[in-house]
């Protein structure tokens, strides 16, 4: 049978390419391109008339879109405005005017629920189109393209409305050429708290005096930036809320003074999303999805008493409500409902007309997206309400003005509202529909490659590091052709019976058949590899003792833990709380290492001479020994017993007891780190030590901890650096503390009273100089070891200095309360190297997987999670005075993945220092 031998590296790269194909196909199904409705030029069709009254000759005389309810509308969008910032204690303390209007003014207040992902661009889409954007918009959020869907801004511009915008330039990118006047501000420069809002407010006095506009939109970013940098409990939040309150007061008073007898004006106050307890957003916690929504107008009745708990509405409801308020057609893709209290002061006929327009738009959207729309409960309810509405119009046109007409109208209104709610729910479920067939094909490819990699691990880690790829069985066997035919038949059946659009079905037949052949070949290769394993297992073992001792407890744990983690990712709960899996694995690893150390230090010394004789007979590499404790097995031996006995002499005296204590010290460090940052989903809201440290009352404690942490980092890193790098590291760490003091996170001991807070640009750039200097020194040594002389010590020193420079960069980007994470990372690496890895002589594969485990655990010790809300975007703007895309992305990514990255670099440093093995 034809077989091709591949080096393990070539085989792994081939598998990686195939797996990338599977991942791309899966993601294409998971993030489907949204199906667009009719082009916008066709979207502004004639509005439906009122339902026809029953009986001959009866026709409604209301066929056009209702006229506007408000003359001017001002939308004030305060980025990251949580509901408790307005309706909670902070609102009463820092937003007195807004609180007074909410409690006793002419206003309606609601809590608008935003759907995840809670980032700005998808939320603006939801507010203006009424649709629910997908998670792919998180990626597009970095570079927002023009919005092509039917939306409120386009409808207003088409109707001749004059729109002015000031604020986040995301609006300018989404709605180009829609505003008669605009001034965009950069949303990503999060260290700017004041200028980004001042650039909006400076236009207000001039614009409010003018009459040449109909819709004014203001998007304030300062509060969001404060949240990213310092969190929702920062002392900076109060003054910012007070600033927003004064702006709302100015706008409201100006709108009231400009009103005439024709139409009232409307002020809308809202947030695009909230913020989590750490100040970020993007996830689905209560603080991130609940935002205030206020409608303030003289058209509403004045409140006599403070309202009860505000009613919950969907954020998508704003688009429908504003469309009715401005006399515009509701956007075709909107899944929102009209917020009825806003039009509650109108006549019954007008209210019924408004909800009928909303119901007609939702039912039409349902028809375009659902083949069996007539069976949908929402559609059925709407048709019933429409029929009742026709009966009501008949009575109305006949001149019946009795109490019966009013009560019937209320009943019809209730029917419409129930239908709207059901229709909106059905459409929201349609939006979240995945391309399951593409996802399944991608998953099959990924799982096949994974299984093939697992089956090839023993061969890849063997001395020859080669893998035999059987060519004949997969390509010329009957099984291969049968599988191809079967998969092609399944493909035809799925694609012809699919009710919705499928990406994999839209591919050319040649491409689809190629993918089917790839799946079949992989499956045949897997079966061939399994057959070879069974064939080898039937052969008598050449050396029973070696084969029985080749797997240690560490090997079993590493294999079981890695496979168990992969299997756990099949459940969403385990993904949400993945940190618990890694905490459990590294704790278990520490206990197994403790057992291994105890065996080395105590059990091997008590073995008898007969055991020594057996070892000699089986390994042929053991020197003559007079005592069992002097057994010496060369490092090249792969057996567990060989490694253990050869290392027994390495641990003597006090080092032995430090070695035995090392796993327990690591366990204590990990337990302390778990208390520093709560992460995941279920318990992320619980208070932790990090929240205690970052509160304004404990700034002195945080300063002391940061100073001690920076000193520890220096002592742990400098031991293998050159003198120049040691000096640069010391000055760089001093610059890190100066930067944090400049931006107000920590204080110097001699500081008294308040200090002006700056952006710390000079201090941060001072540190960057030393980071680049240390990395450059290390890179120079690496090049020297490769080009001039093949000196392993120079290479090892160069790698360590590069590592030291990256540690300094991490210290600059980490928030002060997270510096202990960096300290414990370095401490664990130092202790593991000196007291566990070298004495026990673990092989490269075991040490690599241990580094991977600890790297993943430290990703979560930083406070990260699998939700985008925990990404600290403020790290991307350290030392920058304006938004620069590439450095901002690099710094944010490095700060987020610093844990895994530093452990990966340390692995390179360790392996380079062990070239003698």
Tab-separated table of N, CA, C and O in Angstrom, residues 818-889:
chain	number	residue	atom	x	y	z
A	818	UNK	N	-4.323	45.134	38.947
A	818	UNK	CA	-3.979	43.883	38.276
A	818	UNK	C	-2.479	43.600	38.281
A	818	UNK	O	-2.063	42.540	37.789
A	819	UNK	N	-1.668	44.502	38.834
A	819	UNK	CA	-0.227	44.264	38.872
A	819	UNK	C	0.140	43.004	39.674
A	819	UNK	O	1.106	42.322	39.317
A	820	UNK	N	-0.582	42.657	40.763
A	820	UNK	CA	-0.280	41.384	41.443
A	820	UNK	C	-0.405	40.166	40.526
A	820	UNK	O	0.275	39.164	40.752
A	821	UNK	N	-1.256	40.239	39.494
A	821	UNK	CA	-1.355	39.131	38.537
A	821	UNK	C	-0.012	38.933	37.849
A	821	UNK	O	0.468	37.798	37.684
A	822	UNK	N	0.634	40.039	37.474
A	822	UNK	CA	1.941	39.964	36.825
A	822	UNK	C	3.001	39.445	37.791
A	822	UNK	O	3.864	38.641	37.420
A	823	UNK	N	2.929	39.881	39.044
A	823	UNK	CA	3.889	39.426	40.055
A	823	UNK	C	3.780	37.916	40.263
A	823	UNK	O	4.789	37.192	40.246
A	824	UNK	N	2.549	37.433	40.468
A	824	UNK	CA	2.359	36.004	40.710
A	824	UNK	C	2.720	35.181	39.466
A	824	UNK	O	3.188	34.049	39.580
A	825	UNK	N	2.500	35.746	38.284
A	825	UNK	CA	2.898	35.066	37.052
A	825	UNK	C	4.403	34.827	37.047
A	825	UNK	O	4.874	33.700	36.797
A	826	UNK	N	5.179	35.865	37.338
A	826	UNK	CA	6.638	35.744	37.368
A	826	UNK	C	7.105	34.839	38.498
A	826	UNK	O	8.048	34.049	38.334
A	827	UNK	N	6.447	34.948	39.663
A	827	UNK	CA	6.833	34.126	40.812
A	827	UNK	C	6.607	32.642	40.534
A	827	UNK	O	7.478	31.804	40.821
A	828	UNK	N	5.458	32.311	39.968
A	828	UNK	CA	5.155	30.905	39.663
A	828	UNK	C	6.114	30.372	38.605
A	828	UNK	O	6.613	29.243	38.710
A	829	UNK	N	6.401	31.176	37.596
A	829	UNK	CA	7.350	30.741	36.567
A	829	UNK	C	8.732	30.464	37.169
A	829	UNK	O	9.376	29.453	36.845
A	830	UNK	N	9.192	31.353	38.069
A	830	UNK	CA	10.506	31.180	38.696
A	830	UNK	C	10.556	29.918	39.539
A	830	UNK	O	11.511	29.128	39.456
A	831	UNK	N	9.537	29.713	40.367
A	831	UNK	CA	9.533	28.551	41.265
A	831	UNK	C	9.364	27.244	40.490
A	831	UNK	O	10.008	26.237	40.808
A	832	UNK	N	8.512	27.252	39.479
A	832	UNK	CA	8.325	26.035	38.682
A	832	UNK	C	9.623	25.651	37.975
A	832	UNK	O	9.988	24.474	37.898
A	833	UNK	N	10.330	26.669	37.446
A	833	UNK	CA	11.574	26.386	36.727
A	833	UNK	C	12.632	25.787	37.650
A	833	UNK	O	13.259	24.773	37.325
A	834	UNK	N	12.826	26.417	38.812
A	834	UNK	CA	13.931	26.025	39.691
A	834	UNK	C	13.641	24.775	40.498
A	834	UNK	O	14.540	23.943	40.710
A	835	UNK	N	12.394	24.602	40.935
A	835	UNK	CA	12.113	23.546	41.911
A	835	UNK	C	11.257	22.399	41.369
A	835	UNK	O	11.052	21.419	42.073
A	836	UNK	N	10.732	22.534	40.136
A	836	UNK	CA	9.882	21.445	39.627
A	836	UNK	C	10.366	20.951	38.266
A	836	UNK	O	10.717	19.785	38.106
A	837	UNK	N	10.403	21.837	37.267
A	837	UNK	CA	10.711	21.368	35.917
A	837	UNK	C	12.129	20.820	35.798
A	837	UNK	O	12.339	19.752	35.243
A	838	UNK	N	13.126	21.565	36.315
A	838	UNK	CA	14.504	21.094	36.173
A	838	UNK	C	14.801	19.877	37.048
A	838	UNK	O	15.401	18.911	36.557
A	839	UNK	N	14.422	19.862	38.339
A	839	UNK	CA	14.718	18.668	39.144
A	839	UNK	C	14.019	17.408	38.631
A	839	UNK	O	14.595	16.329	38.631
A	840	UNK	N	12.751	17.542	38.180
A	840	UNK	CA	12.007	16.358	37.740
A	840	UNK	C	12.253	16.020	36.277
A	840	UNK	O	11.756	15.001	35.786
A	841	UNK	N	12.976	16.884	35.574
A	841	UNK	CA	13.355	16.638	34.176
A	841	UNK	C	12.163	16.223	33.302
A	841	UNK	O	12.167	15.184	32.658
A	842	UNK	N	11.135	17.065	33.317
A	842	UNK	CA	9.996	16.826	32.444
A	842	UNK	C	10.422	17.044	30.991
A	842	UNK	O	11.305	17.852	30.696
A	843	UNK	N	9.781	16.323	30.080
A	843	UNK	CA	10.141	16.488	28.677
A	843	UNK	C	9.445	17.721	28.080
A	843	UNK	O	8.602	18.350	28.715
A	844	UNK	N	9.814	18.054	26.843
A	844	UNK	CA	9.340	19.296	26.213
A	844	UNK	C	7.828	19.327	26.058
A	844	UNK	O	7.192	20.370	26.243
A	845	UNK	N	7.222	18.178	25.707
A	845	UNK	CA	5.767	18.148	25.500
A	845	UNK	C	5.032	18.437	26.810
A	845	UNK	O	4.067	19.214	26.842
A	846	UNK	N	5.485	17.834	27.915
A	846	UNK	CA	4.820	18.054	29.211
A	846	UNK	C	4.948	19.517	29.638
A	846	UNK	O	3.959	20.135	30.069
A	847	UNK	N	6.151	20.076	29.504
A	847	UNK	CA	6.364	21.464	29.924
A	847	UNK	C	5.565	22.424	29.039
A	847	UNK	O	5.006	23.417	29.508
A	848	UNK	N	5.464	22.123	27.749
A	848	UNK	CA	4.687	22.970	26.830
A	848	UNK	C	3.221	23.014	27.239
A	848	UNK	O	2.607	24.092	27.296
A	849	UNK	N	2.655	21.853	27.548
A	849	UNK	CA	1.233	21.816	27.919
A	849	UNK	C	1.010	22.485	29.269
A	849	UNK	O	-0.002	23.166	29.467
A	850	UNK	N	1.953	22.350	30.212
A	850	UNK	CA	1.822	23.043	31.503
A	850	UNK	C	1.841	24.554	31.298
A	850	UNK	O	1.068	25.286	31.922
A	851	UNK	N	2.745	25.033	30.424
A	851	UNK	CA	2.755	26.469	30.116
A	851	UNK	C	1.418	26.905	29.509
A	851	UNK	O	0.907	27.986	29.828
A	852	UNK	N	0.874	26.096	28.625
A	852	UNK	CA	-0.411	26.428	27.992
A	852	UNK	C	-1.517	26.523	29.042
A	852	UNK	O	-2.314	27.468	29.031
A	853	UNK	N	-1.548	25.564	29.969
A	853	UNK	CA	-2.575	25.570	31.017
A	853	UNK	C	-2.479	26.826	31.879
A	853	UNK	O	-3.473	27.502	32.137
A	854	UNK	N	-1.252	27.126	32.335
A	854	UNK	CA	-1.091	28.310	33.188
A	854	UNK	C	-1.370	29.593	32.405
A	854	UNK	O	-1.931	30.550	32.950
A	855	UNK	N	-1.005	29.629	31.130
A	855	UNK	CA	-1.298	30.805	30.314
A	855	UNK	C	-2.789	31.064	30.197
A	855	UNK	O	-3.250	32.205	30.315
A	856	UNK	N	-3.559	29.988	29.989
A	856	UNK	CA	-5.020	30.142	29.909
A	856	UNK	C	-5.604	30.574	31.248
A	856	UNK	O	-6.508	31.419	31.308
A	857	UNK	N	-5.097	30.015	32.351
A	857	UNK	CA	-5.593	30.402	33.670
A	857	UNK	C	-5.308	31.872	33.949
A	857	UNK	O	-6.168	32.598	34.479
A	858	UNK	N	-4.110	32.346	33.561
A	858	UNK	CA	-3.776	33.755	33.819
A	858	UNK	C	-4.567	34.703	32.921
A	858	UNK	O	-4.758	35.869	33.275
A	859	UNK	N	-5.049	34.232	31.778
A	859	UNK	CA	-5.970	35.035	30.967
A	859	UNK	C	-7.208	35.394	31.792
A	859	UNK	O	-7.694	36.533	31.751
A	860	UNK	N	-7.710	34.430	32.552
A	860	UNK	CA	-8.899	34.678	33.381
A	860	UNK	C	-8.547	35.349	34.701
A	860	UNK	O	-9.357	36.105	35.244
A	861	UNK	N	-7.338	35.111	35.244
A	861	UNK	CA	-6.915	35.822	36.450
A	861	UNK	C	-6.872	37.323	36.210
A	861	UNK	O	-7.065	38.115	37.137
A	862	UNK	N	-6.610	37.746	34.964
A	862	UNK	CA	-6.608	39.173	34.627
A	862	UNK	C	-8.001	39.793	34.727
A	862	UNK	O	-8.138	41.022	34.683
A	863	UNK	N	-9.042	38.971	34.823
A	863	UNK	CA	-10.412	39.475	34.822
A	863	UNK	C	-11.080	39.343	33.480
A	863	UNK	O	-12.204	39.834	33.294
A	864	UNK	N	-10.416	38.692	32.520
A	864	UNK	CA	-11.012	38.493	31.202
A	864	UNK	C	-12.053	37.385	31.245
A	864	UNK	O	-12.123	36.605	32.194
A	865	UNK	N	-12.848	37.308	30.194
A	865	UNK	CA	-13.831	36.235	30.044
A	865	UNK	C	-14.015	35.999	28.549
A	865	UNK	O	-13.350	36.631	27.727
A	866	UNK	N	-14.932	35.116	28.198
A	866	UNK	CA	-15.232	34.891	26.785
A	866	UNK	C	-16.233	35.902	26.239
A	866	UNK	O	-16.683	35.773	25.099
A	867	UNK	N	-16.610	36.874	27.034
A	867	UNK	CA	-17.471	37.965	26.583
A	867	UNK	C	-16.638	39.195	26.268
A	867	UNK	O	-15.634	39.475	26.934
A	868	UNK	N	-17.039	39.937	25.246
A	868	UNK	CA	-16.247	41.098	24.832
A	868	UNK	C	-16.339	42.250	25.826
A	868	UNK	O	-15.556	43.199	25.741
A	869	UNK	N	-17.271	42.158	26.798
A	869	UNK	CA	-17.422	43.251	27.759
A	869	UNK	C	-16.196	43.403	28.643
A	869	UNK	O	-15.962	44.476	29.204
A	870	UNK	N	-15.403	42.354	28.810
A	870	UNK	CA	-14.244	42.425	29.703
A	870	UNK	C	-12.981	42.912	29.001
A	870	UNK	O	-11.935	43.012	29.634
A	871	UNK	N	-13.052	43.198	27.701
A	871	UNK	CA	-11.879	43.727	26.997
A	871	UNK	C	-11.630	45.158	27.471
A	871	UNK	O	-12.512	46.010	27.406
A	872	UNK	N	-10.429	45.412	27.968
A	872	UNK	CA	-10.065	46.737	28.478
A	872	UNK	C	-9.523	47.583	27.327
A	872	UNK	O	-8.331	47.574	27.034
A	873	UNK	N	-10.411	48.330	26.666
A	873	UNK	CA	-9.982	49.113	25.497
A	873	UNK	C	-9.143	50.310	25.898
A	873	UNK	O	-8.435	50.881	25.052
A	874	UNK	N	-9.165	50.707	27.175
A	874	UNK	CA	-8.361	51.856	27.602
A	874	UNK	C	-6.875	51.578	27.449
A	874	UNK	O	-6.083	52.506	27.273
A	875	UNK	N	-6.470	50.302	27.500
A	875	UNK	CA	-5.051	49.962	27.337
A	875	UNK	C	-4.536	50.356	25.961
A	875	UNK	O	-3.337	50.608	25.796
A	876	UNK	N	-5.420	50.428	24.975
A	876	UNK	CA	-5.003	50.763	23.619
A	876	UNK	C	-4.667	52.225	23.418
A	876	UNK	O	-4.225	52.614	22.331
A	877	UNK	N	-4.856	53.062	24.451
A	877	UNK	CA	-4.661	54.502	24.284
A	877	UNK	C	-3.673	55.060	25.293
A	877	UNK	O	-3.583	56.269	25.481
A	878	UNK	N	-2.918	54.159	25.935
A	878	UNK	CA	-1.887	54.595	26.877
A	878	UNK	C	-0.751	55.250	26.089
A	878	UNK	O	-0.135	54.621	25.232
A	879	UNK	N	-0.511	56.520	26.369
A	879	UNK	CA	0.572	57.238	25.698
A	879	UNK	C	0.210	57.839	24.361
A	879	UNK	O	1.072	58.409	23.691
A	880	UNK	N	-1.052	57.724	23.942
A	880	UNK	CA	-1.482	58.294	22.660
A	880	UNK	C	-2.304	59.552	22.915
A	880	UNK	O	-3.169	59.566	23.803
A	881	UNK	N	-2.056	60.611	22.124
A	881	UNK	CA	-2.860	61.830	22.284
A	881	UNK	C	-3.939	61.948	21.223
A	881	UNK	O	-4.676	62.924	21.176
A	882	UNK	N	-4.016	60.947	20.323
A	882	UNK	CA	-5.108	60.874	19.350
A	882	UNK	C	-5.277	59.409	18.956
A	882	UNK	O	-4.422	58.570	19.273
A	883	UNK	N	-6.368	59.109	18.280
A	883	UNK	CA	-6.636	57.718	17.917
A	883	UNK	C	-5.787	57.312	16.714
A	883	UNK	O	-5.909	57.881	15.629
A	884	UNK	N	-4.885	56.335	16.924
A	884	UNK	CA	-4.069	55.765	15.847
A	884	UNK	C	-4.396	54.275	15.816
A	884	UNK	O	-4.137	53.550	16.785
A	885	UNK	N	-4.968	53.815	14.711
A	885	UNK	CA	-5.617	52.500	14.672
A	885	UNK	C	-4.678	51.345	14.998
A	885	UNK	O	-4.966	50.549	15.893
A	886	UNK	N	-3.540	51.235	14.306
A	886	UNK	CA	-2.679	50.050	14.453
A	886	UNK	C	-2.086	49.955	15.862
A	886	UNK	O	-2.185	48.905	16.507
A	887	UNK	N	-1.472	51.029	16.425
A	887	UNK	CA	-0.988	50.917	17.815
A	887	UNK	C	-2.098	50.627	18.812
A	887	UNK	O	-1.894	49.851	19.751
A	888	UNK	N	-3.270	51.220	18.615
A	888	UNK	CA	-4.381	50.992	19.553
A	888	UNK	C	-4.826	49.532	19.544
A	888	UNK	O	-5.057	48.935	20.598
A	889	UNK	N	-4.915	48.937	18.354
A	889	UNK	CA	-5.314	47.527	18.251
A	889	UNK	C	-4.248	46.628	18.870
A	889	UNK	O	-4.563	45.700	19.625
